[in-house]
Amino acid sequence: MAPSFPAHPPAPPLSHEIWFAIPSANPENCRRVLPIWQERGYKVAVLQNRIKADIPADITVWSDRYPGWAESINILCRDVVPKSAPIVISGGDDMLPDAHHAASDLAAQFLTHFPDSFGVMQPTADGYLGAARFCGSPWLGRAWIDRAYGGRGPMHGEYRHNWADNELYWVARALGALWERPDLTQEHRHFSRTGETRPDYWTEHVERHDREDVQRFIARVWLGFPGCEPLAGPRGAPVFDADLIRREYHHTAEAYWIARYGEPLTRGDGETRLRNALAECATRGEHRIAIFGAGTHTRRAVNALAEPPAPVEIVCLIDDHAERRGQGNACRRLWGFPVLSVEQALDLNLDAVILSSQTMEAALMRSAAPLAAHGVRIVPLYTPLQTGPRADKPVAFTDR
């Protein structure tokens, strides 16, 4: 059952109410933390899930399901907090406000810095868990809330928990709308910091989905965070500076992925394997080739795609992730190649598809089964190729 929200009339002029709005499944944390925010002058709204309980919030909304951290913030900002509020601060039920400034003082600073309220402010002095490089407890201006991501909300709502705050950091920076505040402290009393027992909901909603979340972030950062484009304001739409990300993003998510989930893979190994596969296609006289996977492996091996051996033509990239492909007929491109679904690739008269992944190769084999059924040769880079009665005619992988 979806949460029900209080109905708002058309937004009045911006008020002086500054709201702290969070999702929470921990009433005890709320009882400890929320009064501190209220004492500093903030109003409090909570999207409660998992455990229904009385908590000291100005607005409490119950949801039978957890929409994820980022989408919970979108819901709170769009549908729960009064639209007259010029600023909404978010984070978690284990975060504290800056102890040296009242809400009204910081709000005045924010609106001086962002007169049209299109901006994100992140206090960074606490620094716990590397917080200086993501927006884990952001101040969100009303115009940012209303205009970011095409008006869908202040954050990308497809993350379950982790990495949404990393995306917010880079999107706001690339739009020239991030104000980092090393002079302000919003202490994060995370259970790993205080020595408390790890909550069950953390395992269920955070750890269990971390792998998907980091994969989503890697795909999106490489594609320039598709869909982050804001609606135009009175002075038009800000320009997204993709070069800033290329210059300053240091592949922290990729390093995290390799350390936690994947075997170390050098650029040379993946690139060599892909070059060899393309050379094999050329030897076999295969002309129209697709690369399956627009993720980490392909990006590390991209030099192999620059000059494929004759007669090979790389027709497209294929990817299972919709956000890498675009929407409808608005096909996205990567290095000039269209990024397509398996269904779209069926119409391209392909000779072979190379599976460009180490950690996800088995999954790509299954996804490529419709192509194999149409006679397209499926070429893995890490799994020994199955062969049929004749050695010169490998049997394509199918979903067996």
Short mmCIF file of N, CA, C and O in Angstrom, two decimals, residues 39-110:
data_model
loop_
_atom_site.label_atom_id
_atom_site.label_comp_id
_atom_site.label_asym_id
_atom_site.label_seq_id
_atom_site.Cartn_x
_atom_site.Cartn_y
_atom_site.Cartn_z
N GLU A 39 14.90 21.69 18.72
CA GLU A 39 15.47 22.71 19.61
C GLU A 39 16.29 23.74 18.84
O GLU A 39 16.38 24.91 19.26
N ARG A 40 16.89 23.33 17.73
CA ARG A 40 17.69 24.26 16.92
C ARG A 40 16.82 25.07 15.97
O ARG A 40 17.34 25.87 15.19
N GLY A 41 15.51 24.84 15.97
CA GLY A 41 14.61 25.66 15.16
C GLY A 41 14.08 25.02 13.90
O GLY A 41 13.49 25.70 13.05
N TYR A 42 14.26 23.71 13.74
CA TYR A 42 13.80 23.02 12.54
C TYR A 42 12.43 22.37 12.80
O TYR A 42 12.15 21.90 13.90
N LYS A 43 11.61 22.32 11.77
CA LYS A 43 10.45 21.47 11.75
C LYS A 43 10.90 20.07 11.29
O LYS A 43 11.90 19.93 10.58
N VAL A 44 10.15 19.04 11.67
CA VAL A 44 10.57 17.67 11.38
C VAL A 44 9.43 16.90 10.72
O VAL A 44 8.30 16.91 11.20
N ALA A 45 9.76 16.21 9.61
CA ALA A 45 8.82 15.30 8.94
C ALA A 45 9.50 13.95 8.77
O ALA A 45 10.68 13.88 8.41
N VAL A 46 8.75 12.88 9.03
CA VAL A 46 9.30 11.53 8.96
C VAL A 46 8.39 10.64 8.13
O VAL A 46 7.17 10.62 8.35
N LEU A 47 8.98 9.92 7.17
CA LEU A 47 8.28 8.86 6.46
C LEU A 47 8.64 7.56 7.18
O LEU A 47 9.73 7.04 7.05
N GLN A 48 7.69 7.07 7.96
CA GLN A 48 7.95 5.94 8.85
C GLN A 48 7.61 4.63 8.14
O GLN A 48 6.62 4.53 7.42
N ASN A 49 8.45 3.62 8.35
CA ASN A 49 8.21 2.31 7.78
C ASN A 49 8.73 1.25 8.74
O ASN A 49 9.47 1.54 9.67
N ARG A 50 8.32 0.06 8.54
CA ARG A 50 8.75 -1.12 9.30
C ARG A 50 8.18 -1.18 10.72
O ARG A 50 7.60 -2.17 11.10
N ILE A 51 8.37 -0.11 11.50
CA ILE A 51 7.84 -0.06 12.86
C ILE A 51 7.02 1.21 13.01
O ILE A 51 7.54 2.32 12.87
N LYS A 52 5.73 1.06 13.31
CA LYS A 52 4.87 2.21 13.52
C LYS A 52 4.88 2.57 15.00
O LYS A 52 4.61 1.73 15.86
N ALA A 53 5.23 3.82 15.30
CA ALA A 53 5.35 4.22 16.71
C ALA A 53 5.19 5.73 16.81
O ALA A 53 5.34 6.46 15.82
N ASP A 54 4.88 6.19 18.01
CA ASP A 54 4.81 7.62 18.27
C ASP A 54 6.23 8.17 18.34
O ASP A 54 7.08 7.66 19.08
N ILE A 55 6.49 9.20 17.57
CA ILE A 55 7.80 9.84 17.57
C ILE A 55 7.60 11.35 17.58
O ILE A 55 6.55 11.86 17.17
N PRO A 56 8.59 12.10 18.06
CA PRO A 56 8.44 13.56 18.18
C PRO A 56 8.67 14.28 16.86
O PRO A 56 9.68 14.98 16.68
N ALA A 57 7.75 14.13 15.92
CA ALA A 57 7.85 14.79 14.63
C ALA A 57 6.64 15.69 14.42
O ALA A 57 5.56 15.43 14.94
N ASP A 58 6.83 16.76 13.63
CA ASP A 58 5.70 17.64 13.31
C ASP A 58 4.74 16.98 12.34
O ASP A 58 3.53 17.22 12.39
N ILE A 59 5.29 16.18 11.42
CA ILE A 59 4.47 15.39 10.51
C ILE A 59 5.07 13.99 10.46
O ILE A 59 6.28 13.82 10.25
N THR A 60 4.23 12.97 10.66
CA THR A 60 4.65 11.58 10.50
C THR A 60 3.72 10.92 9.50
O THR A 60 2.49 10.98 9.65
N VAL A 61 4.30 10.32 8.47
CA VAL A 61 3.53 9.62 7.45
C VAL A 61 4.00 8.17 7.44
O VAL A 61 5.19 7.89 7.47
N TRP A 62 3.05 7.25 7.41
CA TRP A 62 3.38 5.83 7.43
C TRP A 62 3.37 5.27 6.01
O TRP A 62 2.52 5.61 5.19
N SER A 63 4.34 4.40 5.72
CA SER A 63 4.37 3.68 4.45
C SER A 63 4.50 2.19 4.74
O SER A 63 5.36 1.78 5.52
N ASP A 64 3.67 1.39 4.08
CA ASP A 64 3.74 -0.06 4.27
C ASP A 64 4.97 -0.67 3.62
O ASP A 64 5.33 -1.81 3.92
N ARG A 65 5.58 0.03 2.71
CA ARG A 65 6.80 -0.46 2.10
C ARG A 65 7.84 0.65 2.12
O ARG A 65 7.52 1.83 2.15
N TYR A 66 9.10 0.25 2.09
CA TYR A 66 10.19 1.21 2.10
C TYR A 66 10.55 1.56 0.66
O TYR A 66 10.98 0.69 -0.10
N PRO A 67 10.36 2.81 0.25
CA PRO A 67 10.64 3.16 -1.15
C PRO A 67 12.13 3.27 -1.48
O PRO A 67 12.49 3.50 -2.63
N GLY A 68 12.99 3.10 -0.49
CA GLY A 68 14.41 3.40 -0.66
C GLY A 68 14.71 4.78 -0.13
O GLY A 68 13.82 5.63 -0.01
N TRP A 69 15.98 5.01 0.22
CA TRP A 69 16.34 6.27 0.88
C TRP A 69 16.09 7.47 -0.04
O TRP A 69 15.43 8.44 0.34
N ALA A 70 16.61 7.41 -1.25
CA ALA A 70 16.50 8.57 -2.15
C ALA A 70 15.04 8.85 -2.52
O ALA A 70 14.61 10.01 -2.51
N GLU A 71 14.29 7.82 -2.85
CA GLU A 71 12.89 8.05 -3.23
C GLU A 71 12.07 8.49 -2.03
O GLU A 71 11.11 9.26 -2.17
N SER A 72 12.43 8.04 -0.83
CA SER A 72 11.75 8.54 0.37
C SER A 72 11.95 10.04 0.51
O SER A 72 11.01 10.78 0.84
N ILE A 73 13.16 10.51 0.24
CA ILE A 73 13.42 11.95 0.29
C ILE A 73 12.63 12.67 -0.78
O ILE A 73 12.06 13.75 -0.55
N ASN A 74 12.54 12.09 -1.98
CA ASN A 74 11.73 12.70 -3.02
C ASN A 74 10.27 12.83 -2.57
O ASN A 74 9.63 13.87 -2.75
N ILE A 75 9.74 11.77 -1.98
CA ILE A 75 8.36 11.78 -1.52
C ILE A 75 8.16 12.84 -0.45
O ILE A 75 7.19 13.63 -0.47
N LEU A 76 9.06 12.88 0.52
CA LEU A 76 8.95 13.86 1.60
C LEU A 76 8.99 15.29 1.06
O LEU A 76 8.18 16.14 1.45
N CYS A 77 9.93 15.55 0.17
CA CYS A 77 10.07 16.91 -0.36
C CYS A 77 8.91 17.30 -1.26
O CYS A 77 8.45 18.45 -1.22
N ARG A 78 8.42 16.37 -2.06
CA ARG A 78 7.34 16.68 -3.01
C ARG A 78 5.97 16.72 -2.35
O ARG A 78 5.14 17.56 -2.68
N ASP A 79 5.72 15.75 -1.45
CA ASP A 79 4.35 15.47 -1.06
C ASP A 79 4.03 15.65 0.41
O ASP A 79 2.86 15.63 0.78
N VAL A 80 5.05 15.80 1.26
CA VAL A 80 4.80 15.84 2.69
C VAL A 80 5.13 17.21 3.29
O VAL A 80 4.29 17.84 3.92
N VAL A 81 6.35 17.67 3.10
CA VAL A 81 6.75 18.97 3.62
C VAL A 81 5.95 20.07 2.91
O VAL A 81 5.77 20.01 1.68
N PRO A 82 5.43 21.06 3.63
CA PRO A 82 4.70 22.16 2.98
C PRO A 82 5.53 22.79 1.86
O PRO A 82 6.73 23.04 2.01
N LYS A 83 4.88 23.04 0.75
CA LYS A 83 5.58 23.56 -0.41
C LYS A 83 6.08 24.99 -0.21
O LYS A 83 6.88 25.49 -1.00
N SER A 84 5.62 25.63 0.85
CA SER A 84 6.12 26.97 1.14
C SER A 84 7.49 26.95 1.81
O SER A 84 8.13 28.00 1.92
N ALA A 85 7.96 25.77 2.24
CA ALA A 85 9.27 25.69 2.90
C ALA A 85 10.38 25.94 1.88
O ALA A 85 10.45 25.25 0.87
N PRO A 86 11.26 26.90 2.13
CA PRO A 86 12.30 27.21 1.14
C PRO A 86 13.44 26.20 1.12
O PRO A 86 14.16 26.12 0.12
N ILE A 87 13.62 25.43 2.22
CA ILE A 87 14.74 24.51 2.33
C ILE A 87 14.27 23.25 3.06
O ILE A 87 13.55 23.34 4.05
N VAL A 88 14.73 22.11 2.57
CA VAL A 88 14.53 20.84 3.27
C VAL A 88 15.89 20.20 3.47
O VAL A 88 16.66 20.07 2.51
N ILE A 89 16.19 19.80 4.70
CA ILE A 89 17.42 19.08 5.01
C ILE A 89 17.06 17.62 5.17
O ILE A 89 16.02 17.29 5.74
N SER A 90 17.89 16.73 4.66
CA SER A 90 17.61 15.32 4.84
C SER A 90 18.85 14.59 5.33
O SER A 90 19.87 15.19 5.66
N GLY A 91 18.75 13.28 5.39
CA GLY A 91 19.82 12.46 5.92
C GLY A 91 19.22 11.23 6.56
O GLY A 91 18.51 10.46 5.91
N GLY A 92 19.49 11.03 7.86
CA GLY A 92 18.97 9.86 8.54
C GLY A 92 18.63 10.17 9.98
O GLY A 92 18.89 11.27 10.48
N ASP A 93 18.06 9.17 10.65
CA ASP A 93 17.66 9.36 12.05
C ASP A 93 18.83 9.24 13.02
O ASP A 93 18.65 9.20 14.23
N ASP A 94 20.05 9.17 12.47
CA ASP A 94 21.26 9.14 13.30
C ASP A 94 22.15 10.35 13.03
O ASP A 94 23.34 10.31 13.29
N MET A 95 21.57 11.43 12.51
CA MET A 95 22.33 12.64 12.20
C MET A 95 21.86 13.80 13.06
O MET A 95 20.66 13.93 13.33
N LEU A 96 22.80 14.65 13.44
CA LEU A 96 22.51 15.79 14.30
C LEU A 96 22.73 17.10 13.56
O LEU A 96 23.57 17.17 12.65
N PRO A 97 22.02 18.15 13.95
CA PRO A 97 22.23 19.46 13.31
C PRO A 97 23.52 20.10 13.80
O PRO A 97 24.07 19.72 14.85
N ASP A 98 24.00 21.06 13.04
CA ASP A 98 25.15 21.84 13.50
C ASP A 98 24.81 22.50 14.83
O ASP A 98 23.74 23.13 14.98
N ALA A 99 25.71 22.34 15.80
CA ALA A 99 25.42 22.78 17.17
C ALA A 99 25.65 24.27 17.40
O ALA A 99 25.28 24.80 18.45
N HIS A 100 26.24 24.95 16.43
CA HIS A 100 26.66 26.34 16.66
C HIS A 100 25.85 27.36 15.90
O HIS A 100 26.13 28.56 15.98
N HIS A 101 24.86 26.90 15.13
CA HIS A 101 24.05 27.83 14.34
C HIS A 101 22.59 27.41 14.42
O HIS A 101 22.27 26.22 14.34
N ALA A 102 21.72 28.38 14.55
CA ALA A 102 20.29 28.12 14.51
C ALA A 102 19.84 27.88 13.08
O ALA A 102 20.51 28.30 12.12
N ALA A 103 18.72 27.22 12.93
CA ALA A 103 18.18 26.94 11.60
C ALA A 103 18.01 28.22 10.78
O ALA A 103 18.35 28.27 9.60
N SER A 104 17.49 29.27 11.42
CA SER A 104 17.23 30.51 10.68
C SER A 104 18.51 31.15 10.17
O SER A 104 18.54 31.72 9.07
N ASP A 105 19.59 31.06 10.95
CA ASP A 105 20.87 31.65 10.52
C ASP A 105 21.42 30.91 9.29
O ASP A 105 21.88 31.55 8.33
N LEU A 106 21.39 29.59 9.33
CA LEU A 106 21.91 28.83 8.20
C LEU A 106 21.02 28.98 6.98
O LEU A 106 21.50 29.03 5.84
N ALA A 107 19.72 29.09 7.20
CA ALA A 107 18.81 29.31 6.08
C ALA A 107 19.10 30.64 5.40
O ALA A 107 19.08 30.75 4.17
N ALA A 108 19.37 31.67 6.21
CA ALA A 108 19.68 32.98 5.63
C ALA A 108 20.96 32.91 4.80
O ALA A 108 21.05 33.49 3.70
N GLN A 109 21.96 32.18 5.29
CA GLN A 109 23.19 32.00 4.52
C GLN A 109 22.93 31.25 3.22
O GLN A 109 23.45 31.62 2.15
N PHE A 110 22.12 30.20 3.31
CA PHE A 110 21.80 29.40 2.12
C PHE A 110 21.13 30.27 1.06
O PHE A 110 21.51 30.25 -0.13
#
